[in-house]
PDB file of C-alpha atoms in Angstrom:
ATOM      1  CA  MET A   1    -111.508 -33.013 170.497  1.00  0.00           C
ATOM      2  CA  SER A   2    -113.761 -30.796 172.507  1.00  0.00           C
ATOM      3  CA  SER A   3    -115.039 -32.327 175.495  1.00  0.00           C
ATOM      4  CA  ASP A   4    -119.040 -32.361 173.513  1.00  0.00           C
ATOM      5  CA  GLN A   5    -117.517 -34.693 171.833  1.00  0.00           C
ATOM      6  CA  TYR A   6    -116.255 -36.498 174.585  1.00  0.00           C
ATOM      7  CA  GLN A   7    -119.233 -36.056 176.232  1.00  0.00           C
ATOM      8  CA  GLU A   8    -120.974 -37.668 173.591  1.00  0.00           C
ATOM      9  CA  ILE A   9    -118.531 -41.023 171.880  1.00  0.00           C
ATOM     10  CA  ASP A  10    -119.630 -41.506 176.040  1.00  0.00           C
ATOM     11  CA  LYS A  11    -123.498 -41.815 175.528  1.00  0.00           C
ATOM     12  CA  LEU A  12    -122.863 -43.998 172.417  1.00  0.00           C
ATOM     13  CA  ILE A  13    -120.720 -45.754 174.556  1.00  0.00           C
ATOM     14  CA  TYR A  14    -123.001 -46.866 177.577  1.00  0.00           C
ATOM     15  CA  LYS A  15    -126.058 -46.702 174.864  1.00  0.00           C
ATOM     16  CA  TYR A  16    -124.332 -50.384 173.324  1.00  0.00           C
ATOM     17  CA  LYS A  17    -123.572 -51.310 176.114  1.00  0.00           C
ATOM     18  CA  ALA A  18    -126.865 -51.395 177.171  1.00  0.00           C
ATOM     19  CA  GLY A  19    -127.693 -53.688 173.986  1.00  0.00           C
ATOM     20  CA  ASN A  20    -129.036 -50.477 171.229  1.00  0.00           C
ATOM     21  CA  GLU A  21    -127.602 -51.615 168.347  1.00  0.00           C
ATOM     22  CA  GLU A  22    -127.785 -48.390 166.639  1.00  0.00           C
ATOM     23  CA  ALA A  23    -124.533 -46.513 169.261  1.00  0.00           C
ATOM     24  CA  LEU A  24    -122.202 -48.557 167.548  1.00  0.00           C
ATOM     25  CA  PHE A  25    -123.349 -48.186 163.951  1.00  0.00           C
ATOM     26  CA  ASP A  26    -123.197 -44.202 165.296  1.00  0.00           C
ATOM     27  CA  LEU A  27    -120.133 -44.741 166.724  1.00  0.00           C
ATOM     28  CA  TYR A  28    -118.615 -46.784 163.156  1.00  0.00           C
ATOM     29  CA  GLU A  29    -118.854 -43.395 161.807  1.00  0.00           C
ATOM     30  CA  PHE A  30    -118.041 -40.973 163.690  1.00  0.00           C
ATOM     31  CA  TYR A  31    -114.079 -42.933 163.792  1.00  0.00           C
ATOM     32  CA  LYS A  32    -114.845 -44.263 160.423  1.00  0.00           C
ATOM     33  CA  PRO A  33    -111.903 -41.306 159.488  1.00  0.00           C
ATOM     34  CA  LEU A  34    -109.454 -42.642 160.857  1.00  0.00           C
ATOM     35  CA  PHE A  35    -110.333 -46.368 160.171  1.00  0.00           C
ATOM     36  CA  LEU A  36    -110.204 -44.788 156.498  1.00  0.00           C
ATOM     37  CA  ALA A  37    -106.968 -43.464 157.227  1.00  0.00           C
ATOM     38  CA  SER A  38    -105.609 -46.159 159.371  1.00  0.00           C
ATOM     39  CA  ILE A  39    -106.643 -49.012 155.861  1.00  0.00           C
ATOM     40  CA  LYS A  40    -104.994 -46.604 153.121  1.00  0.00           C
ATOM     41  CA  ARG A  41    -101.406 -46.353 155.353  1.00  0.00           C
ATOM     42  CA  VAL A  42    -101.622 -50.115 155.326  1.00  0.00           C
ATOM     43  CA  ILE A  43    -102.107 -50.573 151.702  1.00  0.00           C
ATOM     44  CA  ASN A  44     -99.426 -48.219 151.683  1.00  0.00           C
ATOM     45  CA  LYS A  45     -97.575 -50.313 153.088  1.00  0.00           C
ATOM     46  CA  GLU A  46     -98.759 -53.935 151.779  1.00  0.00           C
ATOM     47  CA  PRO A  47    -100.624 -53.567 147.842  1.00  0.00           C
ATOM     48  CA  LYS A  48    -101.212 -56.229 147.632  1.00  0.00           C
ATOM     49  CA  LEU A  49    -103.904 -55.290 150.586  1.00  0.00           C
ATOM     50  CA  LEU A  50    -105.298 -52.846 147.823  1.00  0.00           C
ATOM     51  CA  THR A  51    -108.838 -55.697 146.764  1.00  0.00           C
ATOM     52  CA  HIS A  52    -109.500 -56.134 150.315  1.00  0.00           C
ATOM     53  CA  ARG A  53    -109.435 -52.593 151.336  1.00  0.00           C
ATOM     54  CA  GLU A  54    -113.567 -53.098 151.538  1.00  0.00           C
ATOM     55  CA  ASP A  55    -112.985 -55.972 153.355  1.00  0.00           C
ATOM     56  CA  LEU A  56    -110.644 -54.619 156.251  1.00  0.00           C
ATOM     57  CA  LEU A  57    -113.408 -51.433 156.438  1.00  0.00           C
ATOM     58  CA  GLU A  58    -116.662 -53.197 156.772  1.00  0.00           C
ATOM     59  CA  ASP A  59    -113.950 -55.831 159.709  1.00  0.00           C
ATOM     60  CA  CYS A  60    -113.591 -52.359 161.488  1.00  0.00           C
ATOM     61  CA  ILE A  61    -117.089 -52.589 162.783  1.00  0.00           C
ATOM     62  CA  PHE A  62    -115.805 -55.969 164.679  1.00  0.00           C
ATOM     63  CA  VAL A  63    -112.639 -54.503 166.254  1.00  0.00           C
ATOM     64  CA  LEU A  64    -114.686 -51.299 167.151  1.00  0.00           C
ATOM     65  CA  LYS A  65    -117.175 -53.701 168.465  1.00  0.00           C
ATOM     66  CA  LYS A  66    -114.364 -55.779 170.826  1.00  0.00           C
ATOM     67  CA  LEU A  67    -112.974 -52.792 172.185  1.00  0.00           C
ATOM     68  CA  ILE A  68    -115.941 -52.122 173.971  1.00  0.00           C
TER      69      ILE A  68
END
């Protein structure tokens, strides 16, 4: 990841902390491939969770929000 991307992520975090909710969704879109890969890994270990794939993906935004 380039330093420009880190700077952009930092800007989005500061915007979200300042009350810009849209910045949270921009961060979510940036990290969505990572979330999808993580969910895929979990489902490979626990196939019964496949029916909850979309719920798990949607819950990622709450995790991201808490991390910020």
